[in-house]
PDB file of C-alpha atoms in Angstrom:
ATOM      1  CA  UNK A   5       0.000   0.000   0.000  1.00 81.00           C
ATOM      2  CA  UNK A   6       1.066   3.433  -0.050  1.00 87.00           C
ATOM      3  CA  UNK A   7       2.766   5.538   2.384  1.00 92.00           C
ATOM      4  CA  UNK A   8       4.780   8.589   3.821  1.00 95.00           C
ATOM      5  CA  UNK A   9       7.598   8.562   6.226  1.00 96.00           C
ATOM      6  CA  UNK A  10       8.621  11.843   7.826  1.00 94.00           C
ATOM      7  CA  UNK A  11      11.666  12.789  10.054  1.00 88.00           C
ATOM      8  CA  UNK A  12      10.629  12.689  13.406  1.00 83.00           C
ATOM      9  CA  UNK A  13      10.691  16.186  15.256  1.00 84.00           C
ATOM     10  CA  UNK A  14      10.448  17.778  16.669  1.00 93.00           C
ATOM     11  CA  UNK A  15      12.989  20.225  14.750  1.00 96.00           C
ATOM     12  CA  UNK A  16      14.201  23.786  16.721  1.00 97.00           C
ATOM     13  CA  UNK A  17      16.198  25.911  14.327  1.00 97.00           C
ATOM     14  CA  UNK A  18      17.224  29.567  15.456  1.00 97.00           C
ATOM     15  CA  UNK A  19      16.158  32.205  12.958  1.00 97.00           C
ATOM     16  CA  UNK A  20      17.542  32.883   9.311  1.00 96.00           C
ATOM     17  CA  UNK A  21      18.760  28.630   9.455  1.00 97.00           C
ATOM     18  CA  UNK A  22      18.129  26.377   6.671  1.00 97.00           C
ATOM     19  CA  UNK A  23      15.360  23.841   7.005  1.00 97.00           C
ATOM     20  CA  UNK A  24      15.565  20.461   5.556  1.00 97.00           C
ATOM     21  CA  UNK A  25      12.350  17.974   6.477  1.00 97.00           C
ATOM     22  CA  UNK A  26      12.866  14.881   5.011  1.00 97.00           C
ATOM     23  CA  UNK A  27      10.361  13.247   3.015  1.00 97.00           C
ATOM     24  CA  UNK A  28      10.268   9.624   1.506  1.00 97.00           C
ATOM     25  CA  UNK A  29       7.546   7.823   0.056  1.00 96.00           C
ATOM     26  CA  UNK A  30       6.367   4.260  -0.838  1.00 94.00           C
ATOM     27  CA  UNK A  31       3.387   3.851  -3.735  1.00 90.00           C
ATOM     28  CA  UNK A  32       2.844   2.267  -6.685  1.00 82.00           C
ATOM     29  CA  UNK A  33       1.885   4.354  -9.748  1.00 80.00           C
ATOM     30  CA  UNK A  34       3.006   8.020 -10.415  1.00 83.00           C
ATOM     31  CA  UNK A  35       1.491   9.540  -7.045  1.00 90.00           C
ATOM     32  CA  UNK A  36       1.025  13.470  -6.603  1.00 91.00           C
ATOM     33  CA  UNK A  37       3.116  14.846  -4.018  1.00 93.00           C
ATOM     34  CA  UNK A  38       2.156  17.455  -1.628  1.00 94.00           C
ATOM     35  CA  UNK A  39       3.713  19.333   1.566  1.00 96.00           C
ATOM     36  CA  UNK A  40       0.911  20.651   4.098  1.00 95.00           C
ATOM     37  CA  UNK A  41       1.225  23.138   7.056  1.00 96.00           C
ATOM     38  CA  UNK A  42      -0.519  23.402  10.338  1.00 93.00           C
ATOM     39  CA  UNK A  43      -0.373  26.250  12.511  1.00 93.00           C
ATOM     40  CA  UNK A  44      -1.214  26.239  16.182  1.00 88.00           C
ATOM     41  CA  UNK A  45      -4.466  25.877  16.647  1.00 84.00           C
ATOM     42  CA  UNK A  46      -5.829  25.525  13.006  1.00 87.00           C
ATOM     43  CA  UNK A  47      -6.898  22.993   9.767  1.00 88.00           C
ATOM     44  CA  UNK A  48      -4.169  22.019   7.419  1.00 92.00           C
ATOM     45  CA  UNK A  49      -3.343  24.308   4.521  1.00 93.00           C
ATOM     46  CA  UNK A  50      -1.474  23.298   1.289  1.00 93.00           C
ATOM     47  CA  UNK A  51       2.213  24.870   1.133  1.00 96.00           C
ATOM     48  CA  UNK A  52       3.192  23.483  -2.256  1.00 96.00           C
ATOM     49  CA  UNK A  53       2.768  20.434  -4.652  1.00 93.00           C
ATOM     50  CA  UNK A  54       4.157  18.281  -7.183  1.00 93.00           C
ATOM     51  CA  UNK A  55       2.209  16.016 -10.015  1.00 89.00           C
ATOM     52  CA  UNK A  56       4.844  14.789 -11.702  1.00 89.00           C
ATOM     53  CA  UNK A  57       8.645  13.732 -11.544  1.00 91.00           C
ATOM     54  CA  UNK A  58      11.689  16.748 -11.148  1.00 94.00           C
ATOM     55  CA  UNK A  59       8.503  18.727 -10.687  1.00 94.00           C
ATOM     56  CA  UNK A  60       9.573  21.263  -8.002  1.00 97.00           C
ATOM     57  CA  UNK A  61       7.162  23.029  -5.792  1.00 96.00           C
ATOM     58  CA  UNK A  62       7.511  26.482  -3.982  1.00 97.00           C
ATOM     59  CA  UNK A  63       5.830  28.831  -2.101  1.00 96.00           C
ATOM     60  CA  UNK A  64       6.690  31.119   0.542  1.00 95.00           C
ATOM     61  CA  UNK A  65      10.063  30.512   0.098  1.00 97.00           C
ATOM     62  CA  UNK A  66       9.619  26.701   0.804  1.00 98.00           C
ATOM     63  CA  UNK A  67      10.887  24.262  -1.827  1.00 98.00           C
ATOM     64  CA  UNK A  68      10.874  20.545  -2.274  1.00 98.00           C
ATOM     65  CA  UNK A  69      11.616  18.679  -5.515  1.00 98.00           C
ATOM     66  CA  UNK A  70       9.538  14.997  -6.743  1.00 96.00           C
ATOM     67  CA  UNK A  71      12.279  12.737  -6.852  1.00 96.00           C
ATOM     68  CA  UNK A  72      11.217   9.745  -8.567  1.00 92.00           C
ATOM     69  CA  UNK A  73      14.652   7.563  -8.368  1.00 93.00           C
ATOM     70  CA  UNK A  74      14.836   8.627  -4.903  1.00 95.00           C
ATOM     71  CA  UNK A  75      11.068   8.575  -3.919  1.00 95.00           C
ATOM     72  CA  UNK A  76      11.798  11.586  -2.129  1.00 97.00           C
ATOM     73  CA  UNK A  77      10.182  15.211  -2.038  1.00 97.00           C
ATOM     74  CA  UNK A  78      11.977  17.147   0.720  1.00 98.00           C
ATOM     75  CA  UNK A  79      11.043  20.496   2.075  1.00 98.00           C
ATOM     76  CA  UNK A  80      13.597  23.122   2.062  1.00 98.00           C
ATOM     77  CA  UNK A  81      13.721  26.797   3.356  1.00 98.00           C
ATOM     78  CA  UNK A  82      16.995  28.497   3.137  1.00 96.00           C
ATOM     79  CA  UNK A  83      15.688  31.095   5.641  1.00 96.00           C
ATOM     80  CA  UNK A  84      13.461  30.719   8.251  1.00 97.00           C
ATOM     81  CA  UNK A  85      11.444  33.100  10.206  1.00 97.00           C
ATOM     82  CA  UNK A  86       9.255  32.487  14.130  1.00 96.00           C
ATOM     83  CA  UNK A  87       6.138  32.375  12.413  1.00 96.00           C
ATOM     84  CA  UNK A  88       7.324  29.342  10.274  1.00 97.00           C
ATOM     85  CA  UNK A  89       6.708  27.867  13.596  1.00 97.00           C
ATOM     86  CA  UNK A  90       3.923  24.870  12.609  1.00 96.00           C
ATOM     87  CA  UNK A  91       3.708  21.527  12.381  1.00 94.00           C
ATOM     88  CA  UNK A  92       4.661  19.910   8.546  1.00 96.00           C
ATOM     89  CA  UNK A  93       3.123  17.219   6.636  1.00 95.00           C
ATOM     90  CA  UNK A  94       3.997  15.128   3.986  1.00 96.00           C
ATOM     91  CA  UNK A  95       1.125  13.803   1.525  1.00 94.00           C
ATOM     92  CA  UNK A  96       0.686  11.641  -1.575  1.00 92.00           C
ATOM     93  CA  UNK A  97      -1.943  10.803  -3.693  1.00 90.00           C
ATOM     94  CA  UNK A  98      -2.398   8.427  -6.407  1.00 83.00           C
ATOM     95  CA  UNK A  99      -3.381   9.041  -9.498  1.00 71.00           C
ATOM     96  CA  UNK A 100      -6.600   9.524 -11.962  1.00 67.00           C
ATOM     97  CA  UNK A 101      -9.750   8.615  -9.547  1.00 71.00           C
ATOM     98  CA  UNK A 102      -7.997   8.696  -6.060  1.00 76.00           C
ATOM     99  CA  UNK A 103     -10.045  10.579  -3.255  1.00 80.00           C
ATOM    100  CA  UNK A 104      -7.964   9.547  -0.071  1.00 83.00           C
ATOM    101  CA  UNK A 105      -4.690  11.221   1.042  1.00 89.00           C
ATOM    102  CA  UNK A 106      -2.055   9.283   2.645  1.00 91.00           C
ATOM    103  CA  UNK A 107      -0.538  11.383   5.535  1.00 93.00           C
ATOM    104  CA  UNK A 108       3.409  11.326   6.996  1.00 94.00           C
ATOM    105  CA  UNK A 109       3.062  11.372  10.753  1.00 93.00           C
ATOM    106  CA  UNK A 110       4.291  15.001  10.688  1.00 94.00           C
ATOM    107  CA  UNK A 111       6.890  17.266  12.234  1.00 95.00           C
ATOM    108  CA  UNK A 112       6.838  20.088  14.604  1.00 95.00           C
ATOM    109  CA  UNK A 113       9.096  23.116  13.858  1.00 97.00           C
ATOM    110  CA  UNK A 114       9.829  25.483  16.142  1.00 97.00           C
ATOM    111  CA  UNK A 115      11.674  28.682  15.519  1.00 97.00           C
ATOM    112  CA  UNK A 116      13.495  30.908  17.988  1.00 97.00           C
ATOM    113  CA  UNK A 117      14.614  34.306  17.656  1.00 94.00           C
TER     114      UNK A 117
ATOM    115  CA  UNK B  27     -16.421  32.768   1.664  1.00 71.00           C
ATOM    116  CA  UNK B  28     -16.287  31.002   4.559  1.00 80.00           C
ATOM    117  CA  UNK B  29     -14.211  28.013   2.939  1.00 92.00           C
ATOM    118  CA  UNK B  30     -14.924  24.717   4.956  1.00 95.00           C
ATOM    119  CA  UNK B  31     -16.376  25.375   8.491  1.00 95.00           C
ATOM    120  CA  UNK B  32     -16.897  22.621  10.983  1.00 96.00           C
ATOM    121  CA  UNK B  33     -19.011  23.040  14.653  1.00 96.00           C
ATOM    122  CA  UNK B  34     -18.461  22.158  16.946  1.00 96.00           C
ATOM    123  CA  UNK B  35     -14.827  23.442  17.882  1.00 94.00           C
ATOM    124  CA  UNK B  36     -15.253  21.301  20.934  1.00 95.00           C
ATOM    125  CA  UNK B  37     -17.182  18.742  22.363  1.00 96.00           C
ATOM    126  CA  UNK B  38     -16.576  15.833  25.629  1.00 97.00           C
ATOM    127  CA  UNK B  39     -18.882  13.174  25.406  1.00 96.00           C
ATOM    128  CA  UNK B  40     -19.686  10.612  28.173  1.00 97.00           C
ATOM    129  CA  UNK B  41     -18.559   6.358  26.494  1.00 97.00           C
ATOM    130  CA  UNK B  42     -21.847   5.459  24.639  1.00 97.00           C
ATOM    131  CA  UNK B  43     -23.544   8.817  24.070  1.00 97.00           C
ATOM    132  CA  UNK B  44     -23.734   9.874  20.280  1.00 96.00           C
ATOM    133  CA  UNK B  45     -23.159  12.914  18.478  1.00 96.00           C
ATOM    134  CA  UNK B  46     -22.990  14.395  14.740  1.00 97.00           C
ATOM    135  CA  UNK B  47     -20.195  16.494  13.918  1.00 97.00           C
ATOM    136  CA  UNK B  48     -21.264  19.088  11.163  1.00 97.00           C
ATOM    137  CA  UNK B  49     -19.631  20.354   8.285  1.00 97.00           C
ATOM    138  CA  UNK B  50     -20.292  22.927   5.656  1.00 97.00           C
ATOM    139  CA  UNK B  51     -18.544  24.211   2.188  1.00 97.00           C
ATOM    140  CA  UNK B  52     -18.962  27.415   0.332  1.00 96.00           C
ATOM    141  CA  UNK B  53     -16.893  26.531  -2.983  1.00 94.00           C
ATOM    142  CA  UNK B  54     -18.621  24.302  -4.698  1.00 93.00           C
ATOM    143  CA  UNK B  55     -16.504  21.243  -3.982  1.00 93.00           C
ATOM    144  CA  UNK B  56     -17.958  18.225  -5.369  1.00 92.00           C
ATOM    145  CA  UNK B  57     -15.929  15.978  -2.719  1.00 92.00           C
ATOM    146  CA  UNK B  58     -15.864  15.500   0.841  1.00 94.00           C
ATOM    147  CA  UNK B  59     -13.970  13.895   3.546  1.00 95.00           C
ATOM    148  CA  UNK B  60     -13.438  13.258   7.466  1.00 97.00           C
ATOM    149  CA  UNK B  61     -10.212  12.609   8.583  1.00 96.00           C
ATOM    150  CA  UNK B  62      -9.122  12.143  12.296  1.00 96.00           C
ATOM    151  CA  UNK B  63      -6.174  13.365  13.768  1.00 93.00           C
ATOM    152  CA  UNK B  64      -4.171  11.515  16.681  1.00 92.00           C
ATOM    153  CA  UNK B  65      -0.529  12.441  18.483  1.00 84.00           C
ATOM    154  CA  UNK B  66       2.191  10.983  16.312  1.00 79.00           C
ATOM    155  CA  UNK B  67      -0.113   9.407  13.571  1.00 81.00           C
ATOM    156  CA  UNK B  68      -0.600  12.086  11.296  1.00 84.00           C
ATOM    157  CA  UNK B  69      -3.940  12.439   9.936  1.00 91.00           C
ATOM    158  CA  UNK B  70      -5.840   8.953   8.581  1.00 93.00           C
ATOM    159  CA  UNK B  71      -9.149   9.481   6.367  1.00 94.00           C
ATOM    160  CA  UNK B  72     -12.794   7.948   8.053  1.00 96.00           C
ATOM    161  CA  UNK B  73     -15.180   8.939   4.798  1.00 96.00           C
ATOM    162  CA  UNK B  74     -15.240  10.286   1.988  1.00 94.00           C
ATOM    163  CA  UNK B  75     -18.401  11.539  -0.410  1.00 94.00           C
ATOM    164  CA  UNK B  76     -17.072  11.607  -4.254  1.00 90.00           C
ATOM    165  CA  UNK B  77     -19.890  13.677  -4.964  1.00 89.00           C
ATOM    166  CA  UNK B  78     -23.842  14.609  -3.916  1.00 90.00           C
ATOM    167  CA  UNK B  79     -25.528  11.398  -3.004  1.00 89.00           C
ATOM    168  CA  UNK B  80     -22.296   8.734  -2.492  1.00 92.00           C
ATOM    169  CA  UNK B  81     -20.488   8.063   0.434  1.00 95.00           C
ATOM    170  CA  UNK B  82     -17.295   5.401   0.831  1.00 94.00           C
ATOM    171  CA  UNK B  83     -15.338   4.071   3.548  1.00 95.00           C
ATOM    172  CA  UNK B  84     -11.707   5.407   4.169  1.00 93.00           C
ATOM    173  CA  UNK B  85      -8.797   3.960   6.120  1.00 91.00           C
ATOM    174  CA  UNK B  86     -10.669   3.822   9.672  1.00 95.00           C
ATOM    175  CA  UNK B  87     -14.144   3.713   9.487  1.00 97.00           C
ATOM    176  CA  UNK B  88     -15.468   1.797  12.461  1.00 96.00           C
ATOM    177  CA  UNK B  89     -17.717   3.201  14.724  1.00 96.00           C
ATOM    178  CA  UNK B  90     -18.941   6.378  12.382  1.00 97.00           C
ATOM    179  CA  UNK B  91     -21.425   6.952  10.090  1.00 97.00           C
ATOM    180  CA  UNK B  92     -21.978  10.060   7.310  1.00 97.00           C
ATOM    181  CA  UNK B  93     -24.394  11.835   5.224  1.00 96.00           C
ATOM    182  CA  UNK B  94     -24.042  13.711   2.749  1.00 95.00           C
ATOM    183  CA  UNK B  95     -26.833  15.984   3.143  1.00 88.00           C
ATOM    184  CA  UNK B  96     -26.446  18.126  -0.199  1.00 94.00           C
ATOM    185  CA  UNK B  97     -23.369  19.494  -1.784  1.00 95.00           C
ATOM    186  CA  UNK B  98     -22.603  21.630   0.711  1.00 96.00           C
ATOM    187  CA  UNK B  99     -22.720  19.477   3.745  1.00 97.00           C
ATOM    188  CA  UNK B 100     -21.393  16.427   5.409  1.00 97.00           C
ATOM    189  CA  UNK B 101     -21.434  15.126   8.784  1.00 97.00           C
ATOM    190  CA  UNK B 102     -20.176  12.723  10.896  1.00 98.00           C
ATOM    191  CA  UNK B 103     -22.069  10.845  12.988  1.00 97.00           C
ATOM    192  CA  UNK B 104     -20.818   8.697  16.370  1.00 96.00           C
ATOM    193  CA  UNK B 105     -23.475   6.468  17.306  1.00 93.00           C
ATOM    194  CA  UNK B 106     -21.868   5.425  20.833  1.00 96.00           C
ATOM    195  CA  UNK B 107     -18.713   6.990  21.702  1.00 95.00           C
ATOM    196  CA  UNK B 108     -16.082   5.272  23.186  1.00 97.00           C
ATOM    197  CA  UNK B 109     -12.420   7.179  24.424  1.00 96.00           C
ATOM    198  CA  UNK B 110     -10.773   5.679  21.144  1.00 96.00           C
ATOM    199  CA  UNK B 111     -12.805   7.898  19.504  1.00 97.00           C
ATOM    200  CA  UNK B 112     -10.896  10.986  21.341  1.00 97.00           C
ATOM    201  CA  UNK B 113      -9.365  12.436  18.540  1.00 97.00           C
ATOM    202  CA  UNK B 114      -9.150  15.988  16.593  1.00 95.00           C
ATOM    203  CA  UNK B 115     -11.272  15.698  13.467  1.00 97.00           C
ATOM    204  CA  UNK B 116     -11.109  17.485  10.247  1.00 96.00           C
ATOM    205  CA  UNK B 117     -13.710  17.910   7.281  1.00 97.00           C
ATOM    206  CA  UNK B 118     -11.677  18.759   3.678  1.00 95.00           C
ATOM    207  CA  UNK B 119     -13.228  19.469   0.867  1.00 94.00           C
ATOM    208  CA  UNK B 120     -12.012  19.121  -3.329  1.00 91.00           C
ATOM    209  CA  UNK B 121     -13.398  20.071  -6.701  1.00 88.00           C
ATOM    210  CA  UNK B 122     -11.962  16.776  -8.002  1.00 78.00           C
ATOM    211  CA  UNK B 123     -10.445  13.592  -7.486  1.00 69.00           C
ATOM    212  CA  UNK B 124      -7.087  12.515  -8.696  1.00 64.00           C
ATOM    213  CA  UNK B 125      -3.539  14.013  -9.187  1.00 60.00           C
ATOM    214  CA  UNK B 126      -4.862  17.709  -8.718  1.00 70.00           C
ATOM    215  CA  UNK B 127      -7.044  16.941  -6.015  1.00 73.00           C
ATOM    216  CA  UNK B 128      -6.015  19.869  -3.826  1.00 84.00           C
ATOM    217  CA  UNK B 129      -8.296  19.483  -0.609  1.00 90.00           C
ATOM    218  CA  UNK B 130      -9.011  22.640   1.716  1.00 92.00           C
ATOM    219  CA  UNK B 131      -9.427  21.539   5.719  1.00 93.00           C
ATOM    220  CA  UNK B 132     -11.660  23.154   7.865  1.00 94.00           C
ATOM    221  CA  UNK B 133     -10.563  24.173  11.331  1.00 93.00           C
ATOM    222  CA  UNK B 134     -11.217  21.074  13.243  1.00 94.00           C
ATOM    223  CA  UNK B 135     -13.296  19.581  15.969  1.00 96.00           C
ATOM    224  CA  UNK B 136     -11.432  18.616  19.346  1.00 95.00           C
ATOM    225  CA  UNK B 137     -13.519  15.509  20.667  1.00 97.00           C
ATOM    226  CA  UNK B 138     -13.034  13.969  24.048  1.00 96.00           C
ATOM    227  CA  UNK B 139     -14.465  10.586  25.220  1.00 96.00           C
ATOM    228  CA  UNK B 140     -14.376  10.125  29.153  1.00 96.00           C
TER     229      UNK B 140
END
């Protein structure tokens, strides 16, 4: 079956540090790749995405590339601030006529000035 | 627009009373889904509703039930709690299925079962 495994936080980086979050994945198919964000207290909202492989998504300054021959799609920030503070999650989907998202267990950032 | 909004924020139940947990969207999603969220398991999907009028079991659906009450709404329904069932659930909503499916979460429901 599919899945997503995560590095296991929680993760405290000072501010302006580089963020890796390692992301590997397990499915069969071409799977859509996604990295979601929680912030305290709130739903999950979608950070960035990838459909296909080398695809690289970005937003906010977060990156994170579908590897196929790696089954990776790490999240990268070369810079980040206190109110990246949140908990990450990795996601995949498979393909044409797939409803259910398959969830990495998540990891907590924190960020100190 | 609202987006996806989900009452009640909180709720502690007694083991074996029931409740529905309510959720409503405002874009026109044809899909719908519960998902529950426990420490250190990341989130794991109950049900789902392709579109108006269909529902289908997700990863962990013991012990719920849904409706899909129009396109709009979808609840989730606990028929006789028990303190497995404490948990922090999420609606999401989608336009589609598939390798686009982007799904927006609503702002969850905290649940405790003494």
């Amino acid at each position: 079956g599919n899945s997503v495994t995560q590095m296991e936080g929680p993760v405290t980086l000072s501010e302006e540090a580089f963020l890796t979050i390692n992301c590997t994945y397990t499915a069969t198919g071409y799977p859509s790749l996604f990295w979601y964000v929680q912030y305290p207290g709130e739903g999950l909202q979608l950070l960035l995405k990838a459909t296909k492989a080398d695809d690289k998504g970005s937003n906010k300054g977060f990156e994170a590339t579908y590897r196929k021959e790696t089954t990776s799609f790490h999240l990268e920030k070369g810079s980040v601030q206190v109110s990246d503070s949140a908990v990450y999650f990795c996601a995949l989907i498979r393909g044409a006529g797939s409803y259910q998202l398959t969830f990495g267990k998540g990891t907590k950032l924190s960020v100190i000035p | 627009n609202a987006g996806v909004t989900q009452t009640p924020k909180f709720q502690v139940l007694k083991t074996g009373q029931s409740m529905t947990l309510q959720c409503a969207q405002d874009m026109n999603h044809n899909s719908m889904y519960w998902y529950r969220q426990d420490p250190g398991m990341g989130l794991r999907l109950i049900y789902y509703s392709a579109s108006e009028g269909t529902t289908d079991k997700g990863e962990v659906p013991n012990g719920y039930n849904v409706s899909r009450l129009n396109k709009r709404e979808f609840s989730l329904r606990l028929e006789s709690a028990a303190p497995s069932q404490t948990s922090v659930y999420f609606c999401a909503s989608s336009e589609t299925s598939g390798r686009i499916n982007e799904q927006f979460f609503g702002p969850g429901t905290r649940l405790t079962v003494l």
